[in-house]
Amino acid sequence: MSENHRMSPTRAAAPYAEKFAGLALSHVGREYPNKLDHIMLGADDVRGPRALHPVFYGSFDWHSCVHGYWTMARLLRRYPDIPQAAAIRALFDERLTADNIAVETTYAAHPSRASFERPYGWAWLLMLAAELRMQEGEEGKRWAATVAPLADVFVARFLAFLPKATYPIRVGTHFNSAFAVTLAHEYAHVTGHDTLRDALHDAAHRWFAHDIGCQAWEPGGDDFLSSALMEAECMRRLMDPDAFATWFDAFLPGIAHRRPASLFTPATVSDRSDGKIAHLDGLNLSRAWCWRMLARGWAAGDDRAGVVAETIARHLDASLPHVAGDYAGEHWLATFALLALDDGLS
């Protein structure tokens, strides 16, 4: 187990801050290759990524570009003296302009694009908006104010969608409901948006409050989220601590005995040049993040603690060395590595 893995979240991320910032900087402006989520409404919509999305056109796809910006903003606030700090500030000043955000907002707000990036991209845009709100100084206020109209679009999308989402989506990919609720809740917390917070609370409790004896049928071949652990982390954030402890004991009662076994075994990544298989590095990193968050409130001597500490280390050791390499994973994995080392939420 690496000594870095034993450190506090902020200290654990510090040795990687420069690397992660450099990766994000190199990718958010890389327009191609690009996988568009784009409904064309007419011939005028036959355009390239940068014309459609003057801010979030890089990093292979829109949502990865958004959380690349989050990664940079988070690192800038946590580690303001990193070598890339000036370049990040310059990039934000250049790209996060009222005109550019207006184009992004008009695109996202179109009624025919109501499902654009639902819910993963919605949640990450709100996470970026929340992180910008937490930046210090006038520049942070300026960036946050500029992005706010786009955040308002996705708040409205959540408020319209959650009441009619009868069932949660439990897959370990972009459509996972618990992950989106967790990230959107961060925005509601930072901004004091009680209406959004209540809607997220109601949806999560309606979907998950009665779940017991989780079997954890994972991983699938392209998961980058643990359906089981992400649900638990979502409920930890949205429930009273005592109520959550009771719920969690019923949801995952066998942790001390490493059951279900799949949650304690890092996923094998057989081909990191395959974009879907490369997702499994993200699964290892996001499991490490969830396990660490779930264990934070345990009392000293909890018989689950040693098992989970070892599990976190094994998952980090399996995938942290592979954040950079093939672009199939490199364009997004730094974000999940940062979540694993620095919880990524306020």
CSV table of C-alpha atoms in Angstrom, one decimal:
chain,number,residue,atom,x,y,z
A,1,MET,CA,0.0,0.0,0.0
A,2,SER,CA,1.5,3.3,-1.0
A,3,GLU,CA,2.1,5.8,1.8
A,4,ASN,CA,0.1,8.4,-0.3
A,5,HIS,CA,-2.9,6.3,0.1
A,6,ARG,CA,-2.8,6.6,3.9
A,7,MET,CA,-2.7,10.4,3.9
A,8,SER,CA,-5.5,12.9,4.3
A,9,PRO,CA,-7.5,13.6,1.1
A,10,THR,CA,-5.8,16.9,0.3
A,11,ARG,CA,-2.3,15.6,1.1
A,12,ALA,CA,-2.9,12.3,-0.8
A,13,ALA,CA,-3.8,14.3,-4.0
A,14,ALA,CA,-0.9,16.7,-3.7
A,15,PRO,CA,1.8,14.5,-5.5
A,16,TYR,CA,-0.5,14.1,-8.4
A,17,ALA,CA,-1.9,17.7,-8.7
A,18,GLU,CA,0.6,18.9,-11.4
A,19,LYS,CA,0.1,15.7,-13.4
A,20,PHE,CA,-3.7,15.9,-13.3
A,21,ALA,CA,-3.7,19.6,-14.2
A,22,GLY,CA,-1.4,19.0,-17.1
A,23,LEU,CA,-3.6,16.2,-18.5
A,24,ALA,CA,-6.8,18.3,-18.2
A,25,LEU,CA,-5.1,21.3,-19.9
A,26,SER,CA,-3.9,19.2,-22.7
A,27,HIS,CA,-7.3,17.6,-23.4
A,28,VAL,CA,-10.0,20.3,-23.0
A,29,GLY,CA,-8.8,22.1,-26.1
A,30,ARG,CA,-8.3,18.9,-28.2
A,31,GLU,CA,-11.3,18.9,-30.5
A,32,TYR,CA,-10.7,15.6,-32.3
A,33,PRO,CA,-11.4,12.7,-32.0
A,34,ASN,CA,-14.8,13.6,-30.8
A,35,LYS,CA,-18.0,11.7,-29.9
A,36,LEU,CA,-20.9,14.1,-30.2
A,37,ASP,CA,-24.2,13.8,-28.4
A,38,HIS,CA,-26.0,15.9,-31.0
A,39,ILE,CA,-29.6,16.0,-32.3
A,40,MET,CA,-29.6,17.8,-35.5
A,41,LEU,CA,-32.7,20.0,-35.9
A,42,GLY,CA,-31.9,21.1,-39.5
A,43,ALA,CA,-29.1,21.5,-42.0
A,44,ASP,CA,-27.6,24.4,-40.1
A,45,ASP,CA,-26.8,21.9,-37.3
A,46,VAL,CA,-24.3,20.0,-39.4
A,47,ARG,CA,-21.3,21.6,-37.7
A,48,GLY,CA,-18.2,20.6,-35.8
A,49,PRO,CA,-17.8,20.3,-32.0
A,50,ARG,CA,-16.2,23.7,-31.5
A,51,ALA,CA,-18.9,25.5,-33.5
A,52,LEU,CA,-21.6,23.8,-31.5
A,53,HIS,CA,-19.8,24.0,-28.1
A,54,PRO,CA,-17.3,26.9,-27.9
A,55,VAL,CA,-16.4,26.0,-24.3
A,56,PHE,CA,-16.8,22.3,-24.0
A,57,TYR,CA,-15.7,21.0,-27.4
A,58,GLY,CA,-12.6,19.0,-26.3
A,59,SER,CA,-11.7,15.9,-24.3
A,60,PHE,CA,-13.5,13.5,-26.8
A,61,ASP,CA,-17.0,14.3,-25.5
A,62,TRP,CA,-19.0,17.2,-23.9
A,63,HIS,CA,-19.2,15.7,-20.4
A,64,SER,CA,-15.6,14.8,-20.2
A,65,CYS,CA,-14.6,18.3,-21.2
A,66,VAL,CA,-16.9,19.7,-18.5
A,67,HIS,CA,-15.4,17.6,-15.8
A,68,GLY,CA,-11.9,18.4,-17.1
A,69,TYR,CA,-12.7,22.0,-16.3
A,70,TRP,CA,-13.9,20.9,-12.9
A,71,THR,CA,-10.7,19.1,-12.4
A,72,MET,CA,-8.7,22.2,-13.2
A,73,ALA,CA,-10.9,24.4,-11.0
A,74,ARG,CA,-10.7,22.0,-8.1
A,75,LEU,CA,-6.9,21.8,-8.4
A,76,LEU,CA,-6.6,25.6,-8.7
A,77,ARG,CA,-8.5,26.0,-5.4
A,78,ARG,CA,-6.8,23.2,-3.6
A,79,TYR,CA,-3.3,23.9,-4.9
A,80,PRO,CA,-3.1,27.5,-6.0
A,81,ASP,CA,0.7,27.3,-6.5
A,82,ILE,CA,0.8,24.5,-9.0
A,83,PRO,CA,2.8,25.3,-12.1
A,84,GLN,CA,-0.3,25.3,-14.4
A,85,ALA,CA,-2.1,27.8,-12.3
A,86,ALA,CA,-1.5,30.8,-14.6
A,87,ALA,CA,-2.4,28.7,-17.7
A,88,ILE,CA,-5.7,27.5,-16.0
A,89,ARG,CA,-6.6,31.1,-15.2
A,90,ALA,CA,-5.8,32.3,-18.7
A,91,LEU,CA,-7.9,29.4,-20.2
A,92,PHE,CA,-10.9,30.2,-18.0
A,93,ASP,CA,-10.7,33.9,-18.9
A,94,GLU,CA,-10.5,33.0,-22.6
A,95,ARG,CA,-13.2,30.3,-22.7
A,96,LEU,CA,-15.6,31.2,-19.9
A,97,THR,CA,-17.1,34.3,-21.5
A,98,ALA,CA,-20.6,35.4,-21.7
A,99,ASP,CA,-20.8,34.9,-25.4
A,100,ASN,CA,-19.5,31.4,-25.3
A,101,ILE,CA,-21.7,30.4,-22.5
A,102,ALA,CA,-24.7,31.9,-24.3
A,103,VAL,CA,-24.1,29.5,-27.2
A,104,GLU,CA,-23.8,26.5,-24.8
A,105,THR,CA,-26.9,27.7,-23.0
A,106,THR,CA,-29.0,28.1,-26.1
A,107,TYR,CA,-28.0,24.7,-27.3
A,108,ALA,CA,-28.8,22.9,-24.0
A,109,ALA,CA,-32.0,24.8,-23.4
A,110,HIS,CA,-33.7,23.9,-26.7
A,111,PRO,CA,-36.8,21.8,-26.0
A,112,SER,CA,-35.8,19.2,-28.5
A,113,ARG,CA,-32.6,18.6,-26.5
A,114,ALA,CA,-34.2,17.9,-23.2
A,115,SER,CA,-32.3,14.6,-22.8
A,116,PHE,CA,-29.0,16.1,-23.9
A,117,GLU,CA,-26.3,14.7,-21.5
A,118,ARG,CA,-29.0,13.4,-19.1
A,119,PRO,CA,-28.1,13.0,-16.3
A,120,TYR,CA,-24.2,12.7,-16.2
A,121,GLY,CA,-23.4,15.8,-18.1
A,122,TRP,CA,-26.1,17.7,-16.1
A,123,ALA,CA,-24.6,16.7,-12.9
A,124,TRP,CA,-21.0,17.5,-13.9
A,125,LEU,CA,-22.0,21.0,-15.1
A,126,LEU,CA,-23.5,21.7,-11.8
A,127,MET,CA,-20.4,20.4,-10.0
A,128,LEU,CA,-18.3,22.8,-12.1
A,129,ALA,CA,-20.7,25.6,-11.3
A,130,ALA,CA,-20.4,24.8,-7.6
A,131,GLU,CA,-16.6,24.6,-7.7
A,132,LEU,CA,-16.4,28.0,-9.4
A,133,ARG,CA,-18.7,29.4,-6.6
A,134,MET,CA,-16.1,28.2,-4.1
A,135,GLN,CA,-13.1,29.9,-5.8
A,136,GLU,CA,-11.5,32.7,-3.9
A,137,GLY,CA,-11.2,36.2,-5.3
A,138,GLU,CA,-12.9,38.3,-8.0
A,139,GLU,CA,-11.9,36.0,-10.8
A,140,GLY,CA,-13.8,33.1,-9.2
A,141,LYS,CA,-16.9,35.3,-8.8
A,142,ARG,CA,-16.6,36.3,-12.4
A,143,TRP,CA,-16.3,32.7,-13.7
A,144,ALA,CA,-19.2,31.5,-11.5
A,145,ALA,CA,-21.5,34.3,-12.7
A,146,THR,CA,-20.7,33.6,-16.3
A,147,VAL,CA,-21.5,29.9,-16.0
A,148,ALA,CA,-24.6,30.5,-13.9
A,149,PRO,CA,-27.1,30.7,-16.8
A,150,LEU,CA,-26.0,27.3,-18.1
A,151,ALA,CA,-26.3,25.8,-14.6
A,152,ASP,CA,-29.8,27.2,-14.4
A,153,VAL,CA,-30.7,25.2,-17.5
A,154,PHE,CA,-29.7,21.9,-15.9
A,155,VAL,CA,-31.3,22.8,-12.5
A,156,ALA,CA,-34.5,23.2,-14.4
A,157,ARG,CA,-33.9,19.9,-16.3
A,158,PHE,CA,-33.5,18.1,-13.0
A,159,LEU,CA,-36.6,19.6,-11.5
A,160,ALA,CA,-38.6,18.7,-14.5
A,161,PHE,CA,-37.2,15.2,-14.8
A,162,LEU,CA,-36.9,13.8,-11.3
A,163,PRO,CA,-40.7,13.7,-10.5
A,164,LYS,CA,-41.4,11.6,-13.6
A,165,ALA,CA,-38.4,9.3,-13.2
A,166,THR,CA,-40.4,6.4,-11.8
A,167,TYR,CA,-37.4,4.1,-11.6
A,168,PRO,CA,-33.7,4.7,-11.0
A,169,ILE,CA,-31.1,3.6,-13.5
A,170,ARG,CA,-28.6,1.4,-11.7
A,171,VAL,CA,-26.0,0.7,-14.5
A,172,GLY,CA,-22.4,1.6,-13.8
A,173,THR,CA,-22.2,4.1,-16.6
A,174,HIS,CA,-23.2,7.6,-17.5
A,175,PHE,CA,-26.9,7.0,-16.8
A,176,ASN,CA,-26.5,6.0,-13.1
A,177,SER,CA,-29.1,7.9,-11.1
A,178,ALA,CA,-27.3,7.8,-7.8
A,179,PHE,CA,-24.1,9.4,-9.2
A,180,ALA,CA,-26.1,12.2,-10.8
A,181,VAL,CA,-28.0,12.9,-7.6
A,182,THR,CA,-24.8,12.9,-5.5
A,183,LEU,CA,-23.1,15.5,-7.7
A,184,ALA,CA,-26.2,17.6,-8.1
A,185,HIS,CA,-26.7,17.6,-4.4
A,186,GLU,CA,-23.3,19.2,-4.1
A,187,TYR,CA,-24.5,22.1,-6.2
A,188,ALA,CA,-27.7,22.4,-4.1
A,189,HIS,CA,-25.6,22.5,-0.9
A,190,VAL,CA,-23.0,25.0,-2.1
A,191,THR,CA,-25.6,27.4,-3.6
A,192,GLY,CA,-28.3,26.9,-1.0
A,193,HIS,CA,-30.8,25.8,-3.6
A,194,ASP,CA,-33.4,24.2,-1.3
A,195,THR,CA,-35.9,23.3,-4.1
A,196,LEU,CA,-33.3,21.3,-5.9
A,197,ARG,CA,-32.1,19.7,-2.7
A,198,ASP,CA,-35.6,18.6,-1.8
A,199,ALA,CA,-36.3,17.2,-5.2
A,200,LEU,CA,-33.0,15.2,-5.1
A,201,HIS,CA,-33.8,14.0,-1.6
A,202,ASP,CA,-37.3,12.9,-2.6
A,203,ALA,CA,-36.1,11.0,-5.6
A,204,ALA,CA,-33.3,9.2,-3.8
A,205,HIS,CA,-35.6,8.1,-1.0
A,206,ARG,CA,-38.3,7.0,-3.3
A,207,TRP,CA,-35.8,4.9,-5.3
A,208,PHE,CA,-33.5,3.5,-2.7
A,209,ALA,CA,-34.8,3.8,0.8
A,210,HIS,CA,-36.2,0.2,0.9
A,211,ASP,CA,-33.2,-1.5,-0.7
A,212,ILE,CA,-31.7,-4.3,1.5
A,213,GLY,CA,-29.2,-7.1,1.0
A,214,CYS,CA,-27.4,-5.7,-2.1
A,215,GLN,CA,-26.0,-8.5,-4.3
A,216,ALA,CA,-23.7,-6.2,-6.2
A,217,TRP,CA,-23.9,-7.9,-9.6
A,218,GLU,CA,-20.9,-6.0,-10.9
A,219,PRO,CA,-18.8,-5.2,-12.7
A,220,GLY,CA,-20.2,-5.2,-16.2
A,221,GLY,CA,-17.8,-5.0,-19.1
A,222,ASP,CA,-17.8,-1.2,-19.3
A,223,ASP,CA,-18.7,0.1,-15.8
A,224,PHE,CA,-16.8,3.0,-14.4
A,225,LEU,CA,-19.2,3.4,-11.4
A,226,SER,CA,-20.1,0.8,-8.8
A,227,SER,CA,-23.9,0.6,-8.8
A,228,ALA,CA,-23.9,-0.7,-5.2
A,229,LEU,CA,-21.4,1.7,-3.7
A,230,MET,CA,-22.6,4.7,-5.6
A,231,GLU,CA,-26.1,4.1,-4.2
A,232,ALA,CA,-24.7,3.9,-0.7
A,233,GLU,CA,-22.7,7.0,-1.1
A,234,CYS,CA,-25.7,8.9,-2.4
A,235,MET,CA,-27.8,7.9,0.5
A,236,ARG,CA,-25.0,8.8,3.0
A,237,ARG,CA,-25.1,12.3,1.7
A,238,LEU,CA,-28.9,12.6,1.7
A,239,MET,CA,-29.8,10.8,5.0
A,240,ASP,CA,-29.5,11.7,8.6
A,241,PRO,CA,-26.4,9.9,9.9
A,242,ASP,CA,-28.2,7.6,12.3
A,243,ALA,CA,-30.8,6.7,9.8
A,244,PHE,CA,-28.1,6.1,7.2
A,245,ALA,CA,-26.2,3.8,9.5
A,246,THR,CA,-29.3,1.6,10.0
A,247,TRP,CA,-30.0,1.7,6.2
A,248,PHE,CA,-26.4,0.9,5.3
A,249,ASP,CA,-26.2,-2.1,7.7
A,250,ALA,CA,-29.2,-3.6,6.0
A,251,PHE,CA,-28.0,-2.7,2.5
A,252,LEU,CA,-24.4,-4.1,2.8
A,253,PRO,CA,-24.4,-6.3,6.0
A,254,GLY,CA,-21.4,-8.4,5.0
A,255,ILE,CA,-18.6,-5.9,4.7
A,256,ALA,CA,-16.4,-7.2,7.5
A,257,HIS,CA,-16.5,-10.6,5.8
A,258,ARG,CA,-15.8,-9.2,2.3
A,259,ARG,CA,-19.3,-9.8,1.0
A,260,PRO,CA,-20.4,-9.4,-1.7
A,261,ALA,CA,-16.9,-10.4,-2.9
A,262,SER,CA,-17.1,-8.4,-6.1
A,263,LEU,CA,-16.9,-5.1,-4.2
A,264,PHE,CA,-13.6,-6.0,-2.7
A,265,THR,CA,-11.8,-7.2,-5.9
A,266,PRO,CA,-10.4,-4.6,-8.4
A,267,ALA,CA,-11.6,-4.9,-11.9
A,268,THR,CA,-9.2,-6.3,-14.5
A,269,VAL,CA,-8.6,-4.0,-17.5
A,270,SER,CA,-7.6,-6.2,-20.4
A,271,ASP,CA,-7.2,-3.5,-23.1
A,272,ARG,CA,-6.7,0.2,-22.2
A,273,SER,CA,-6.9,1.2,-25.8
A,274,ASP,CA,-10.5,0.0,-25.9
A,275,GLY,CA,-12.6,3.0,-24.7
A,276,LYS,CA,-15.3,0.8,-23.1
A,277,ILE,CA,-12.9,-1.6,-21.4
A,278,ALA,CA,-10.9,1.4,-20.2
A,279,HIS,CA,-13.9,2.4,-18.2
A,280,LEU,CA,-12.9,-0.3,-15.7
A,281,ASP,CA,-10.0,1.8,-14.5
A,282,GLY,CA,-12.6,4.4,-13.6
A,283,LEU,CA,-14.6,1.8,-11.7
A,284,ASN,CA,-11.5,1.0,-9.5
A,285,LEU,CA,-11.0,4.7,-8.8
A,286,SER,CA,-14.6,5.5,-8.1
A,287,ARG,CA,-14.9,2.5,-5.8
A,288,ALA,CA,-11.9,3.8,-3.9
A,289,TRP,CA,-13.7,7.1,-3.6
A,290,CYS,CA,-16.9,5.6,-2.4
A,291,TRP,CA,-15.3,3.3,0.1
A,292,ARG,CA,-13.3,6.1,1.6
A,293,MET,CA,-16.4,8.3,1.9
A,294,LEU,CA,-18.5,5.6,3.4
A,295,ALA,CA,-15.9,4.7,6.0
A,296,ARG,CA,-15.3,8.2,7.3
A,297,GLY,CA,-18.0,8.1,9.9
A,298,TRP,CA,-17.1,4.7,11.4
A,299,ALA,CA,-16.1,4.6,15.0
A,300,ALA,CA,-12.5,3.6,15.9
A,301,GLY,CA,-12.2,-0.2,16.1
A,302,ASP,CA,-15.0,-0.8,13.6
A,303,ASP,CA,-14.4,-4.3,12.3
A,304,ARG,CA,-15.1,-3.2,8.8
A,305,ALA,CA,-12.3,-0.5,8.8
A,306,GLY,CA,-9.3,-2.7,8.1
A,307,VAL,CA,-11.1,-4.6,5.3
A,308,VAL,CA,-12.1,-1.4,3.6
A,309,ALA,CA,-8.7,0.3,4.0
A,310,GLU,CA,-7.0,-2.7,2.3
A,311,THR,CA,-9.7,-2.6,-0.4
A,312,ILE,CA,-9.2,1.1,-1.1
A,313,ALA,CA,-5.4,0.6,-1.5
A,314,ARG,CA,-5.8,-2.4,-3.8
A,315,HIS,CA,-8.2,-0.4,-6.1
A,316,LEU,CA,-5.9,2.6,-6.2
A,317,ASP,CA,-2.9,0.4,-6.9
A,318,ALA,CA,-4.7,-1.3,-9.8
A,319,SER,CA,-5.6,1.9,-11.7
A,320,LEU,CA,-3.9,5.0,-10.4
A,321,PRO,CA,-0.7,4.2,-12.4
A,322,HIS,CA,-2.8,4.1,-15.6
A,323,VAL,CA,-4.5,7.5,-15.5
A,324,ALA,CA,-2.2,8.6,-18.4
A,325,GLY,CA,-1.4,6.5,-21.4
A,326,ASP,CA,-4.0,5.8,-24.1
A,327,TYR,CA,-6.3,8.6,-24.9
A,328,ALA,CA,-9.3,6.2,-24.5
A,329,GLY,CA,-8.9,6.6,-20.8
A,330,GLU,CA,-6.5,9.5,-20.5
A,331,HIS,CA,-9.1,12.1,-21.6
A,332,TRP,CA,-11.2,11.6,-18.4
A,333,LEU,CA,-9.5,9.4,-15.8
A,334,ALA,CA,-7.7,12.2,-14.0
A,335,THR,CA,-11.1,13.4,-12.7
A,336,PHE,CA,-11.9,10.1,-11.1
A,337,ALA,CA,-8.4,9.8,-9.7
A,338,LEU,CA,-8.9,13.2,-8.1
A,339,LEU,CA,-12.2,12.1,-6.6
A,340,ALA,CA,-10.4,9.0,-5.2
A,341,LEU,CA,-7.7,11.0,-3.6
A,342,ASP,CA,-9.5,14.2,-2.7
A,343,ASP,CA,-13.2,13.6,-2.2
A,344,GLY,CA,-14.1,16.1,-4.8
A,345,LEU,CA,-17.0,17.6,-2.8
A,346,SER,CA,-17.1,20.4,-0.4
